[in-house]
Short mmCIF file of C-alpha atoms in Angstrom, two decimals:
data_model
loop_
_atom_site.label_atom_id
_atom_site.label_comp_id
_atom_site.label_asym_id
_atom_site.label_seq_id
_atom_site.Cartn_x
_atom_site.Cartn_y
_atom_site.Cartn_z
CA MET A 1 -0.28 -0.04 -0.09
CA ASP A 2 1.27 3.81 -1.60
CA THR A 3 1.68 5.39 2.43
CA SER A 4 2.19 7.98 0.84
CA GLU A 5 -1.39 8.41 -0.72
CA VAL A 6 -2.78 7.72 1.64
CA GLU A 7 -1.51 10.21 4.11
CA ARG A 8 -2.30 12.44 1.16
CA LEU A 9 -6.63 11.24 0.99
CA ILE A 10 -6.49 11.61 5.45
CA LYS A 11 -5.31 14.95 5.08
CA ILE A 12 -7.68 15.52 2.34
CA SER A 13 -10.43 14.87 4.82
CA ARG A 14 -8.65 16.73 7.81
CA GLU A 15 -8.72 20.17 6.18
CA HIS A 16 -11.92 19.94 3.56
CA PRO A 17 -14.52 18.05 4.93
CA LEU A 18 -17.81 17.84 3.23
CA LEU A 19 -20.57 18.20 5.70
CA PRO A 20 -24.05 17.90 5.32
CA GLU A 21 -25.99 20.16 6.97
CA THR A 22 -23.88 23.21 4.46
CA TYR A 23 -22.96 21.31 1.91
CA ILE A 24 -26.47 20.42 0.84
CA PRO A 25 -29.51 23.38 0.11
CA TRP A 26 -31.91 21.07 2.33
CA GLN A 27 -34.31 23.88 2.47
CA LEU A 28 -35.46 24.01 -1.68
CA GLU A 29 -37.96 22.54 -2.50
CA PRO A 30 -39.08 19.91 -4.90
CA MET A 31 -40.24 22.11 -8.48
CA PRO A 32 -42.80 21.12 -11.13
CA ASP A 33 -40.20 19.71 -13.02
CA ASP A 34 -37.40 18.12 -10.87
CA ILE A 35 -37.42 14.83 -11.15
CA PHE A 36 -36.12 11.90 -7.92
CA LEU A 37 -33.87 9.45 -10.49
CA PRO A 38 -32.88 9.25 -13.75
CA GLU A 39 -34.73 7.39 -15.99
CA LEU A 40 -32.78 4.79 -17.03
CA LEU A 41 -32.41 3.72 -13.95
CA THR A 42 -35.89 3.75 -13.34
CA SER A 43 -36.96 -0.37 -13.15
CA LEU A 44 -40.28 -0.17 -15.91
CA GLN A 45 -38.72 2.24 -18.16
CA GLY A 46 -37.78 0.22 -21.19
CA LEU A 47 -40.68 -1.58 -20.39
CA GLU A 48 -44.05 -1.06 -22.85
CA ILE A 49 -46.47 -0.81 -19.53
CA TYR A 50 -43.73 2.81 -18.91
CA ASP A 51 -45.49 4.41 -21.47
CA THR A 52 -48.89 4.25 -19.92
CA LEU A 53 -47.75 5.17 -16.53
CA THR A 54 -49.13 8.93 -15.59
CA PRO A 55 -46.34 11.26 -15.70
CA THR A 56 -47.38 11.65 -11.00
CA GLN A 57 -47.25 7.81 -11.37
CA LYS A 58 -43.13 8.16 -13.13
CA LEU A 59 -42.04 10.90 -10.63
CA GLU A 60 -43.16 8.35 -7.71
CA LEU A 61 -41.89 6.01 -9.01
CA GLY A 62 -38.32 7.27 -9.31
CA ARG A 63 -39.69 8.63 -6.09
CA HIS A 64 -39.65 5.63 -4.22
CA GLU A 65 -36.83 3.59 -5.87
CA LEU A 66 -33.86 6.33 -5.14
CA VAL A 67 -35.91 5.79 -0.84
CA GLN A 68 -34.60 2.53 -1.36
CA VAL A 69 -31.36 2.86 -3.51
CA ILE A 70 -29.89 4.94 -0.95
CA ALA A 71 -32.10 3.21 1.70
CA SER A 72 -30.03 0.52 1.13
CA TYR A 73 -26.39 2.46 0.34
CA ALA A 74 -27.34 3.25 4.53
CA TRP A 75 -27.53 -0.32 6.18
CA GLY A 76 -24.97 -1.58 4.22
CA GLU A 77 -22.87 1.40 5.10
CA GLY A 78 -23.25 0.39 8.59
CA LEU A 79 -22.68 -3.14 8.62
CA PHE A 80 -19.27 -2.06 6.72
CA CYS A 81 -18.71 1.03 10.25
CA VAL A 82 -19.36 -2.62 11.72
CA PHE A 83 -16.46 -4.16 10.59
CA MET A 84 -14.70 -0.97 10.37
CA THR A 85 -14.89 -1.37 14.01
CA ARG A 86 -14.05 -3.92 15.18
CA HIS A 87 -11.23 -4.04 12.78
CA LEU A 88 -9.85 -1.22 13.80
CA LEU A 89 -8.78 -2.93 17.07
CA THR A 90 -6.64 -5.02 15.70
CA LEU A 91 -4.00 -2.30 14.11
CA SER A 92 -1.91 -0.60 15.84
CA ALA A 93 -2.73 3.26 16.58
CA ASP A 94 0.69 4.40 14.19
CA LYS A 95 -0.54 2.55 11.89
CA VAL A 96 -1.88 4.78 8.12
CA GLU A 97 -4.47 2.07 7.60
CA HIS A 98 -5.91 3.23 11.20
CA GLN A 99 -5.72 6.51 10.54
CA PHE A 100 -7.31 6.21 7.62
CA LEU A 101 -10.10 3.74 8.72
CA LEU A 102 -11.05 6.37 11.40
CA ARG A 103 -11.58 8.49 8.59
CA GLU A 104 -13.54 6.48 6.59
CA LEU A 105 -15.76 5.96 9.62
CA ILE A 106 -15.98 9.58 10.91
CA GLU A 107 -17.50 9.72 7.13
CA GLU A 108 -19.73 7.00 6.41
CA PHE A 109 -21.51 8.33 10.06
CA ARG A 110 -21.99 11.43 8.08
CA HIS A 111 -23.47 9.62 5.15
CA GLN A 112 -25.57 7.03 6.85
CA GLU A 113 -26.87 10.14 8.79
CA MET A 114 -27.79 12.11 5.49
CA PHE A 115 -28.89 9.38 3.59
CA ALA A 116 -31.45 9.61 6.66
CA GLN A 117 -31.89 13.02 6.65
CA ALA A 118 -32.45 12.70 2.65
CA ILE A 119 -35.79 10.05 2.80
CA ALA A 120 -37.26 12.81 5.49
CA LYS A 121 -37.23 15.24 3.33
CA LEU A 122 -38.16 13.29 0.46
CA GLY A 123 -41.70 11.60 2.54
CA GLY A 124 -40.44 8.04 1.42
CA LYS A 125 -40.69 5.25 3.59
CA PRO A 126 -37.95 2.64 2.86
CA ILE A 127 -39.13 -1.10 2.47
CA PRO A 128 -36.71 -3.58 4.99
CA GLN A 129 -34.87 -5.76 4.15
CA ASN A 130 -36.12 -9.68 3.83
CA GLY A 131 -34.34 -12.23 6.31
CA VAL A 132 -31.84 -13.59 3.45
CA HIS A 133 -30.44 -10.38 3.45
CA LYS A 134 -30.71 -10.03 6.75
CA PHE A 135 -29.15 -13.21 7.69
CA LEU A 136 -26.34 -13.13 4.80
CA GLY A 137 -25.74 -9.44 5.46
CA GLU A 138 -24.89 -9.77 9.71
CA PHE A 139 -23.64 -13.30 8.84
CA SER A 140 -20.72 -11.89 6.02
CA ASN A 141 -19.80 -9.26 8.50
CA LYS A 142 -18.85 -11.30 11.66
CA TYR A 143 -17.58 -13.86 9.98
CA LEU A 144 -15.61 -12.93 7.14
CA PRO A 145 -12.41 -11.86 6.76
CA ALA A 146 -11.20 -8.34 6.14
CA ASP A 147 -9.81 -9.38 2.22
CA TYR A 148 -12.98 -10.65 1.99
CA LEU A 149 -15.20 -8.09 3.60
CA PHE A 150 -13.04 -5.62 1.46
CA MET A 151 -13.65 -7.03 -1.58
CA GLY A 152 -17.46 -5.88 -1.48
CA SER A 153 -17.39 -3.15 -0.04
CA VAL A 154 -15.65 -2.16 -3.13
CA ALA A 155 -18.22 -3.15 -5.09
CA VAL A 156 -21.17 -1.34 -3.65
CA GLU A 157 -18.92 1.51 -3.39
CA LEU A 158 -18.29 1.34 -7.53
CA VAL A 159 -22.40 0.60 -8.33
CA THR A 160 -22.57 3.66 -5.79
CA ASP A 161 -20.61 6.22 -7.63
CA VAL A 162 -22.31 4.85 -11.16
CA TYR A 163 -26.30 5.91 -10.00
CA GLY A 164 -24.39 9.21 -8.32
CA ASN A 165 -22.39 10.04 -11.62
CA HIS A 166 -26.17 9.45 -13.38
CA ALA A 167 -27.49 11.94 -10.87
CA ARG A 168 -25.43 14.28 -10.73
CA LYS A 169 -25.27 14.09 -14.96
CA SER A 170 -28.92 14.91 -14.73
CA PRO A 171 -30.05 18.35 -15.68
CA THR A 172 -33.63 18.11 -14.22
CA VAL A 173 -33.17 16.15 -11.07
CA TYR A 174 -33.73 17.74 -7.88
CA PRO A 175 -31.06 19.72 -6.12
CA VAL A 176 -31.26 18.20 -3.22
CA VAL A 177 -30.26 14.83 -4.77
CA LYS A 178 -27.42 16.19 -7.10
CA LYS A 179 -25.54 17.92 -3.74
CA MET A 180 -26.17 14.49 -1.12
CA PHE A 181 -25.04 12.46 -4.01
CA ASP A 182 -22.35 15.23 -5.13
CA LEU A 183 -20.84 14.55 -1.68
CA HIS A 184 -21.49 11.38 -1.30
CA ASN A 185 -19.38 10.04 -4.52
CA ILE A 186 -16.55 12.55 -3.75
CA GLU A 187 -16.06 10.82 -0.52
CA GLU A 188 -16.49 7.37 -1.65
CA ALA A 189 -13.76 8.66 -4.47
CA ARG A 190 -11.68 8.07 -1.39
CA HIS A 191 -12.44 5.19 0.18
CA ILE A 192 -12.51 4.12 -3.14
CA LEU A 193 -8.57 4.70 -3.54
CA PHE A 194 -7.66 3.89 -0.48
CA THR A 195 -9.05 0.21 -0.70
CA LYS A 196 -7.97 -0.68 -4.15
CA SER A 197 -4.54 0.20 -2.92
CA LEU A 198 -5.01 -2.18 0.27
CA LEU A 199 -6.34 -5.51 -1.47
CA LYS A 200 -3.49 -5.18 -3.69
CA THR A 201 -1.08 -6.65 -2.05
CA TYR A 202 -3.50 -9.19 -1.22
CA ALA A 203 -4.30 -9.62 -4.77
CA ALA A 204 -1.06 -10.02 -4.97
CA LYS A 205 -0.46 -12.99 -3.07
CA ALA A 206 -3.53 -14.49 -4.14
CA GLY A 207 -3.29 -17.71 -5.84
CA TYR A 208 -6.59 -19.54 -8.67
CA ILE A 209 -8.46 -20.50 -5.96
CA LYS A 210 -8.34 -16.92 -3.51
CA ARG A 211 -8.87 -14.73 -7.19
CA THR A 212 -11.98 -17.21 -7.84
CA MET A 213 -13.30 -16.58 -4.04
CA TYR A 214 -12.64 -12.92 -4.26
CA SER A 215 -14.60 -12.92 -7.10
CA TYR A 216 -17.21 -14.71 -5.86
CA ILE A 217 -17.38 -12.54 -2.78
CA ILE A 218 -17.63 -9.31 -5.50
CA LEU A 219 -20.55 -11.15 -7.53
CA PHE A 220 -22.64 -11.72 -4.80
CA ASN A 221 -21.71 -8.66 -2.81
CA ILE A 222 -23.54 -6.67 -6.08
CA LEU A 223 -26.33 -9.29 -6.81
CA PHE A 224 -26.93 -8.94 -3.19
CA VAL A 225 -27.10 -4.87 -3.81
CA ARG A 226 -28.88 -5.13 -7.37
CA THR A 227 -32.26 -7.65 -5.17
CA MET A 228 -32.14 -4.44 -2.59
CA TYR A 229 -33.33 -2.26 -5.21
CA VAL A 230 -36.62 -3.50 -6.97
CA LYS A 231 -39.48 -4.60 -4.93
CA ARG A 232 -43.23 -5.02 -5.33
CA GLU A 233 -45.11 -3.16 -2.72
CA ILE A 234 -43.73 -0.08 -5.71
CA TYR A 235 -45.94 -1.10 -8.08
CA GLU A 236 -48.11 -1.12 -5.15
CA ARG A 237 -48.30 2.83 -3.70
CA ILE A 238 -47.67 3.99 -7.65
CA GLY A 239 -51.43 2.99 -8.61
CA ILE A 240 -49.92 -0.43 -10.32
CA THR A 241 -53.17 -2.88 -10.64
CA ASN A 242 -51.26 -5.90 -10.84
CA PRO A 243 -47.96 -5.57 -9.22
CA ASP A 244 -47.02 -9.14 -9.28
CA ALA A 245 -46.86 -9.79 -12.66
CA VAL A 246 -45.44 -6.25 -13.11
CA TYR A 247 -42.85 -7.03 -10.42
CA LYS A 248 -41.37 -10.39 -12.39
CA ILE A 249 -41.07 -8.46 -15.94
CA ALA A 250 -39.30 -5.34 -14.64
CA ALA A 251 -36.86 -7.35 -12.68
CA ASN A 252 -35.93 -9.19 -15.32
CA ASN A 253 -35.73 -5.65 -17.02
CA PHE A 254 -33.15 -4.11 -14.03
CA LYS A 255 -31.14 -7.20 -14.68
CA GLN A 256 -30.25 -7.03 -17.71
CA LYS A 257 -29.92 -2.32 -17.40
CA PHE A 258 -27.95 -2.65 -14.47
CA ALA A 259 -26.12 -5.24 -16.40
CA ASP A 260 -25.37 -3.15 -19.49
CA THR A 261 -25.05 0.44 -16.77
CA CYS A 262 -23.67 -0.22 -13.39
CA LEU A 263 -21.07 -3.27 -14.28
CA LYS A 264 -18.42 -1.74 -16.47
CA ASP A 265 -15.69 -0.21 -13.48
CA ILE A 266 -16.53 -3.73 -11.72
CA ILE A 267 -15.55 -5.44 -14.61
CA ASP A 268 -12.15 -3.90 -14.99
CA PHE A 269 -11.65 -3.85 -11.20
CA VAL A 270 -12.45 -7.71 -11.11
CA ASP A 271 -10.02 -7.75 -14.27
CA GLU A 272 -7.73 -6.44 -13.10
CA TRP A 273 -6.16 -8.93 -10.30
CA LYS A 274 -7.42 -12.15 -13.39
CA GLY A 275 -10.33 -12.60 -11.14
CA PHE A 276 -12.45 -14.11 -14.21
CA ASN A 277 -12.05 -17.30 -15.19
CA THR A 278 -13.09 -20.74 -16.70
CA ALA A 279 -14.24 -21.52 -12.56
CA THR A 280 -15.71 -17.61 -12.48
CA ARG A 281 -17.22 -16.46 -16.06
CA TRP A 282 -20.03 -19.10 -16.13
CA ALA A 283 -21.13 -17.52 -12.65
CA TRP A 284 -21.08 -13.76 -13.21
CA ARG A 285 -23.14 -14.28 -16.85
CA LEU A 286 -26.00 -16.15 -15.77
CA LEU A 287 -26.44 -14.36 -12.86
CA LEU A 288 -25.44 -10.82 -13.55
CA ASN A 289 -25.91 -10.62 -17.36
CA ALA A 290 -21.97 -9.91 -16.49
CA LYS A 291 -20.21 -9.76 -21.07
CA VAL A 292 -17.50 -11.03 -18.82
#
Protein backbone atom coordinates (compact mmCIF):
# COMPACT_ATOMS: atom_id res chain seq x y z
CA MET A 1 0.00 0.00 0.00
CA ASP A 2 1.31 3.45 -0.95
CA THR A 3 1.68 5.13 2.45
CA SER A 4 2.25 8.61 1.04
CA GLU A 5 -0.96 8.38 -1.03
CA VAL A 6 -3.01 7.29 2.00
CA GLU A 7 -1.52 10.13 4.06
CA ARG A 8 -2.60 12.53 1.31
CA LEU A 9 -6.15 11.19 1.46
CA ILE A 10 -6.20 11.59 5.24
CA LYS A 11 -4.98 15.19 4.90
CA ILE A 12 -7.74 16.04 2.41
CA SER A 13 -10.36 14.52 4.69
CA ARG A 14 -9.15 16.53 7.68
CA GLU A 15 -8.63 19.84 5.94
CA HIS A 16 -11.59 19.82 3.53
CA PRO A 17 -14.49 18.05 5.22
CA LEU A 18 -17.83 18.06 3.40
CA LEU A 19 -20.61 18.50 5.95
CA PRO A 20 -24.08 17.45 4.73
CA GLU A 21 -25.79 20.05 6.92
CA THR A 22 -24.10 22.90 5.02
CA TYR A 23 -23.15 21.31 1.67
CA ILE A 24 -26.69 20.25 0.74
CA PRO A 25 -29.43 22.87 0.17
CA TRP A 26 -31.98 21.12 2.37
CA GLN A 27 -34.21 24.20 2.34
CA LEU A 28 -34.99 23.76 -1.38
CA GLU A 29 -38.30 22.15 -2.30
CA PRO A 30 -38.72 20.21 -5.57
CA MET A 31 -39.72 22.34 -8.57
CA PRO A 32 -42.57 21.16 -10.84
CA ASP A 33 -40.15 19.84 -13.47
CA ASP A 34 -37.75 18.15 -11.02
CA ILE A 35 -37.39 14.37 -10.97
CA PHE A 36 -35.84 12.23 -8.24
CA LEU A 37 -34.07 9.48 -10.17
CA PRO A 38 -32.90 9.50 -13.80
CA GLU A 39 -35.36 7.47 -15.87
CA LEU A 40 -32.56 5.18 -17.06
CA LEU A 41 -32.13 3.89 -13.50
CA THR A 42 -35.79 3.13 -12.85
CA SER A 43 -36.95 -0.46 -13.08
CA LEU A 44 -39.80 0.04 -15.56
CA GLN A 45 -38.22 2.39 -18.09
CA GLY A 46 -37.76 0.54 -21.37
CA LEU A 47 -40.85 -1.62 -20.89
CA GLU A 48 -44.19 -1.07 -22.62
CA ILE A 49 -45.92 -0.55 -19.30
CA TYR A 50 -43.75 2.49 -18.60
CA ASP A 51 -45.40 4.36 -21.48
CA THR A 52 -48.82 3.74 -19.93
CA LEU A 53 -47.89 5.44 -16.64
CA THR A 54 -49.04 8.98 -15.93
CA PRO A 55 -46.39 11.69 -15.33
CA THR A 56 -47.24 11.52 -11.61
CA GLN A 57 -46.77 7.76 -11.53
CA LYS A 58 -43.38 8.06 -13.27
CA LEU A 59 -42.31 10.74 -10.78
CA GLU A 60 -43.46 8.61 -7.84
CA LEU A 61 -41.73 5.52 -9.23
CA GLY A 62 -38.45 7.45 -9.25
CA ARG A 63 -39.04 8.84 -5.76
CA HIS A 64 -39.82 5.47 -4.17
CA GLU A 65 -37.00 3.66 -5.96
CA LEU A 66 -34.51 6.38 -5.01
CA VAL A 67 -35.56 6.05 -1.37
CA GLN A 68 -35.02 2.29 -1.63
CA VAL A 69 -31.57 2.77 -3.14
CA ILE A 70 -30.30 5.23 -0.54
CA ALA A 71 -31.85 3.26 2.34
CA SER A 72 -29.92 0.23 1.05
CA TYR A 73 -26.71 2.28 0.98
CA ALA A 74 -27.28 3.43 4.55
CA TRP A 75 -27.90 -0.12 5.75
CA GLY A 76 -24.86 -1.49 3.92
CA GLU A 77 -22.60 1.29 5.16
CA GLY A 78 -23.85 0.63 8.69
CA LEU A 79 -22.82 -3.01 8.40
CA PHE A 80 -19.43 -2.01 7.04
CA CYS A 81 -18.92 0.43 9.93
CA VAL A 82 -19.51 -2.44 12.37
CA PHE A 83 -16.79 -4.42 10.61
CA MET A 84 -14.36 -1.48 10.45
CA THR A 85 -14.79 -0.77 14.15
CA ARG A 86 -13.88 -4.37 14.97
CA HIS A 87 -11.03 -4.35 12.44
CA LEU A 88 -9.52 -1.22 13.99
CA LEU A 89 -8.94 -3.17 17.20
CA THR A 90 -6.53 -5.43 15.31
CA LEU A 91 -4.41 -2.53 14.02
CA SER A 92 -1.77 -0.46 15.77
CA ALA A 93 -2.83 3.18 16.22
CA ASP A 94 0.36 4.42 14.55
CA LYS A 95 -0.41 2.60 11.30
CA VAL A 96 -1.62 4.68 8.36
CA GLU A 97 -4.37 2.12 7.68
CA HIS A 98 -5.72 2.69 11.21
CA GLN A 99 -5.70 6.46 10.73
CA PHE A 100 -7.50 6.29 7.39
CA LEU A 101 -10.17 3.91 8.66
CA LEU A 102 -10.94 6.36 11.45
CA ARG A 103 -11.48 9.09 8.85
CA GLU A 104 -13.59 6.73 6.76
CA LEU A 105 -15.75 5.84 9.75
CA ILE A 106 -16.37 9.53 10.45
CA GLU A 107 -17.41 10.09 6.84
CA GLU A 108 -19.52 6.93 6.61
CA PHE A 109 -21.48 7.87 9.73
CA ARG A 110 -22.10 11.31 8.23
CA HIS A 111 -23.30 9.61 5.05
CA GLN A 112 -25.78 7.51 7.00
CA GLU A 113 -27.17 10.60 8.69
CA MET A 114 -27.33 12.35 5.30
CA PHE A 115 -29.22 9.44 3.75
CA ALA A 116 -31.70 9.38 6.62
CA GLN A 117 -32.27 13.12 6.25
CA ALA A 118 -32.74 12.75 2.48
CA ILE A 119 -35.31 10.00 2.99
CA ALA A 120 -37.21 12.25 5.39
CA LYS A 121 -36.99 15.17 2.94
CA LEU A 122 -38.40 12.98 0.16
CA GLY A 123 -41.22 11.76 2.38
CA GLY A 124 -39.97 8.23 1.86
CA LYS A 125 -40.81 4.99 3.59
CA PRO A 126 -38.10 2.39 2.86
CA ILE A 127 -39.10 -1.23 2.52
CA PRO A 128 -37.06 -3.21 5.08
CA GLN A 129 -34.51 -5.81 4.04
CA ASN A 130 -35.96 -9.32 3.95
CA GLY A 131 -34.78 -12.13 6.19
CA VAL A 132 -32.30 -13.49 3.64
CA HIS A 133 -30.65 -10.09 3.20
CA LYS A 134 -30.42 -9.57 6.95
CA PHE A 135 -28.98 -13.01 7.60
CA LEU A 136 -26.39 -12.86 4.80
CA GLY A 137 -25.41 -9.29 5.63
CA GLU A 138 -24.90 -9.95 9.32
CA PHE A 139 -23.33 -13.39 8.85
CA SER A 140 -20.77 -12.23 6.27
CA ASN A 141 -19.98 -9.12 8.30
CA LYS A 142 -19.29 -11.20 11.38
CA TYR A 143 -17.45 -14.19 9.97
CA LEU A 144 -15.70 -13.31 6.68
CA PRO A 145 -12.01 -12.32 6.78
CA ALA A 146 -11.05 -8.67 6.34
CA ASP A 147 -9.85 -9.02 2.75
CA TYR A 148 -13.19 -10.50 1.65
CA LEU A 149 -15.14 -7.71 3.33
CA PHE A 150 -12.98 -5.03 1.75
CA MET A 151 -13.53 -6.73 -1.63
CA GLY A 152 -17.27 -6.57 -1.09
CA SER A 153 -17.21 -2.97 0.07
CA VAL A 154 -15.32 -1.64 -2.94
CA ALA A 155 -17.78 -3.40 -5.27
CA VAL A 156 -20.76 -1.71 -3.60
CA GLU A 157 -18.96 1.66 -3.61
CA LEU A 158 -18.35 1.36 -7.36
CA VAL A 159 -22.07 0.73 -7.95
CA THR A 160 -22.94 3.70 -5.75
CA ASP A 161 -20.65 5.88 -7.85
CA VAL A 162 -22.53 4.93 -11.03
CA TYR A 163 -25.84 6.05 -9.53
CA GLY A 164 -24.26 9.22 -8.25
CA ASN A 165 -22.73 10.10 -11.61
CA HIS A 166 -26.03 9.65 -13.45
CA ALA A 167 -27.90 11.77 -10.89
CA ARG A 168 -25.31 14.55 -10.88
CA LYS A 169 -25.24 14.79 -14.66
CA SER A 170 -29.01 14.88 -15.09
CA PRO A 171 -30.18 18.51 -15.48
CA THR A 172 -33.66 17.77 -14.12
CA VAL A 173 -32.80 15.87 -10.93
CA TYR A 174 -33.92 17.58 -7.70
CA PRO A 175 -30.92 19.67 -6.46
CA VAL A 176 -31.00 18.14 -2.97
CA VAL A 177 -30.52 14.69 -4.52
CA LYS A 178 -27.77 15.93 -6.85
CA LYS A 179 -25.80 17.53 -4.01
CA MET A 180 -26.26 14.44 -1.85
CA PHE A 181 -24.75 12.24 -4.55
CA ASP A 182 -22.09 14.86 -5.24
CA LEU A 183 -20.89 14.77 -1.63
CA HIS A 184 -21.06 11.00 -1.52
CA ASN A 185 -19.11 10.57 -4.77
CA ILE A 186 -16.32 12.89 -3.63
CA GLU A 187 -15.77 11.11 -0.35
CA GLU A 188 -16.35 7.60 -1.70
CA ALA A 189 -13.68 8.30 -4.34
CA ARG A 190 -11.15 8.53 -1.50
CA HIS A 191 -12.50 5.34 0.09
CA ILE A 192 -12.25 3.51 -3.24
CA LEU A 193 -8.66 4.66 -3.80
CA PHE A 194 -7.66 3.49 -0.33
CA THR A 195 -9.47 0.16 -0.61
CA LYS A 196 -8.03 -0.61 -4.05
CA SER A 197 -4.54 0.20 -2.75
CA LEU A 198 -5.07 -2.06 0.25
CA LEU A 199 -6.47 -4.88 -1.86
CA LYS A 200 -3.45 -4.86 -4.16
CA THR A 201 -1.46 -6.37 -1.30
CA TYR A 202 -3.98 -9.20 -0.97
CA ALA A 203 -4.47 -9.82 -4.70
CA ALA A 204 -0.71 -9.81 -5.39
CA LYS A 205 -0.30 -12.84 -3.12
CA ALA A 206 -3.48 -14.62 -4.21
CA GLY A 207 -3.36 -17.79 -6.26
CA TYR A 208 -6.02 -19.23 -8.55
CA ILE A 209 -8.32 -20.41 -5.75
CA LYS A 210 -8.12 -17.19 -3.76
CA ARG A 211 -8.74 -15.04 -6.84
CA THR A 212 -11.74 -17.23 -7.65
CA MET A 213 -13.10 -16.73 -4.14
CA TYR A 214 -12.55 -12.95 -4.36
CA SER A 215 -14.43 -12.90 -7.67
CA TYR A 216 -17.39 -14.74 -6.13
CA ILE A 217 -17.42 -12.43 -3.11
CA ILE A 218 -17.73 -9.41 -5.40
CA LEU A 219 -20.33 -11.13 -7.58
CA PHE A 220 -22.56 -12.00 -4.61
CA ASN A 221 -22.19 -8.54 -3.09
CA ILE A 222 -23.38 -6.97 -6.34
CA LEU A 223 -26.24 -9.47 -6.64
CA PHE A 224 -27.10 -8.78 -2.99
CA VAL A 225 -27.31 -5.03 -3.58
CA ARG A 226 -29.20 -5.27 -6.86
CA THR A 227 -31.97 -7.36 -5.34
CA MET A 228 -32.69 -4.68 -2.72
CA TYR A 229 -33.67 -2.04 -5.30
CA VAL A 230 -36.69 -3.48 -7.14
CA LYS A 231 -39.68 -4.06 -4.86
CA ARG A 232 -43.23 -5.24 -5.57
CA GLU A 233 -44.63 -2.88 -2.92
CA ILE A 234 -43.48 0.15 -4.90
CA TYR A 235 -45.75 -0.79 -7.81
CA GLU A 236 -48.67 -1.00 -5.40
CA ARG A 237 -47.84 2.44 -4.01
CA ILE A 238 -47.95 4.11 -7.43
CA GLY A 239 -51.28 2.51 -8.30
CA ILE A 240 -50.35 -0.31 -10.67
CA THR A 241 -53.18 -2.83 -10.60
CA ASN A 242 -51.18 -6.04 -11.23
CA PRO A 243 -48.01 -5.54 -9.12
CA ASP A 244 -47.05 -9.23 -9.02
CA ALA A 245 -46.90 -9.56 -12.81
CA VAL A 246 -45.18 -6.19 -13.16
CA TYR A 247 -42.60 -7.13 -10.53
CA LYS A 248 -41.57 -10.22 -12.52
CA ILE A 249 -40.94 -8.36 -15.77
CA ALA A 250 -39.42 -5.38 -13.92
CA ALA A 251 -36.89 -7.59 -12.12
CA ASN A 252 -35.72 -9.07 -15.44
CA ASN A 253 -35.66 -5.64 -17.07
CA PHE A 254 -33.61 -4.16 -14.24
CA LYS A 255 -31.20 -7.10 -14.27
CA GLN A 256 -30.26 -6.32 -17.87
CA LYS A 257 -30.32 -2.58 -17.32
CA PHE A 258 -28.06 -2.95 -14.28
CA ALA A 259 -25.64 -5.07 -16.30
CA ASP A 260 -25.50 -2.51 -19.10
CA THR A 261 -25.23 0.53 -16.81
CA CYS A 262 -23.48 -0.38 -13.57
CA LEU A 263 -20.94 -3.16 -14.09
CA LYS A 264 -18.18 -1.67 -16.24
CA ASP A 265 -15.95 -0.34 -13.43
CA ILE A 266 -16.46 -3.48 -11.37
CA ILE A 267 -15.57 -5.73 -14.30
CA ASP A 268 -12.43 -3.65 -14.96
CA PHE A 269 -11.47 -3.94 -11.27
CA VAL A 270 -11.91 -7.73 -11.17
CA ASP A 271 -10.05 -8.08 -14.47
CA GLU A 272 -7.05 -6.20 -13.02
CA TRP A 273 -6.17 -9.11 -10.74
CA LYS A 274 -7.38 -11.91 -13.07
CA GLY A 275 -10.60 -12.62 -11.22
CA PHE A 276 -12.31 -13.96 -14.34
CA ASN A 277 -11.51 -17.58 -15.14
CA THR A 278 -13.31 -20.77 -16.13
CA ALA A 279 -14.66 -21.14 -12.59
CA THR A 280 -16.14 -17.64 -12.39
CA ARG A 281 -17.11 -16.37 -15.85
CA TRP A 282 -20.19 -18.58 -16.16
CA ALA A 283 -21.56 -17.30 -12.83
CA TRP A 284 -21.04 -13.64 -13.73
CA ARG A 285 -22.80 -14.23 -17.06
CA LEU A 286 -25.67 -16.22 -15.53
CA LEU A 287 -26.36 -14.20 -12.39
CA LEU A 288 -25.45 -10.67 -13.49
CA ASN A 289 -25.72 -10.81 -17.31
CA ALA A 290 -22.16 -9.52 -17.31
CA LYS A 291 -20.24 -9.39 -20.57
CA VAL A 292 -17.07 -11.15 -19.44
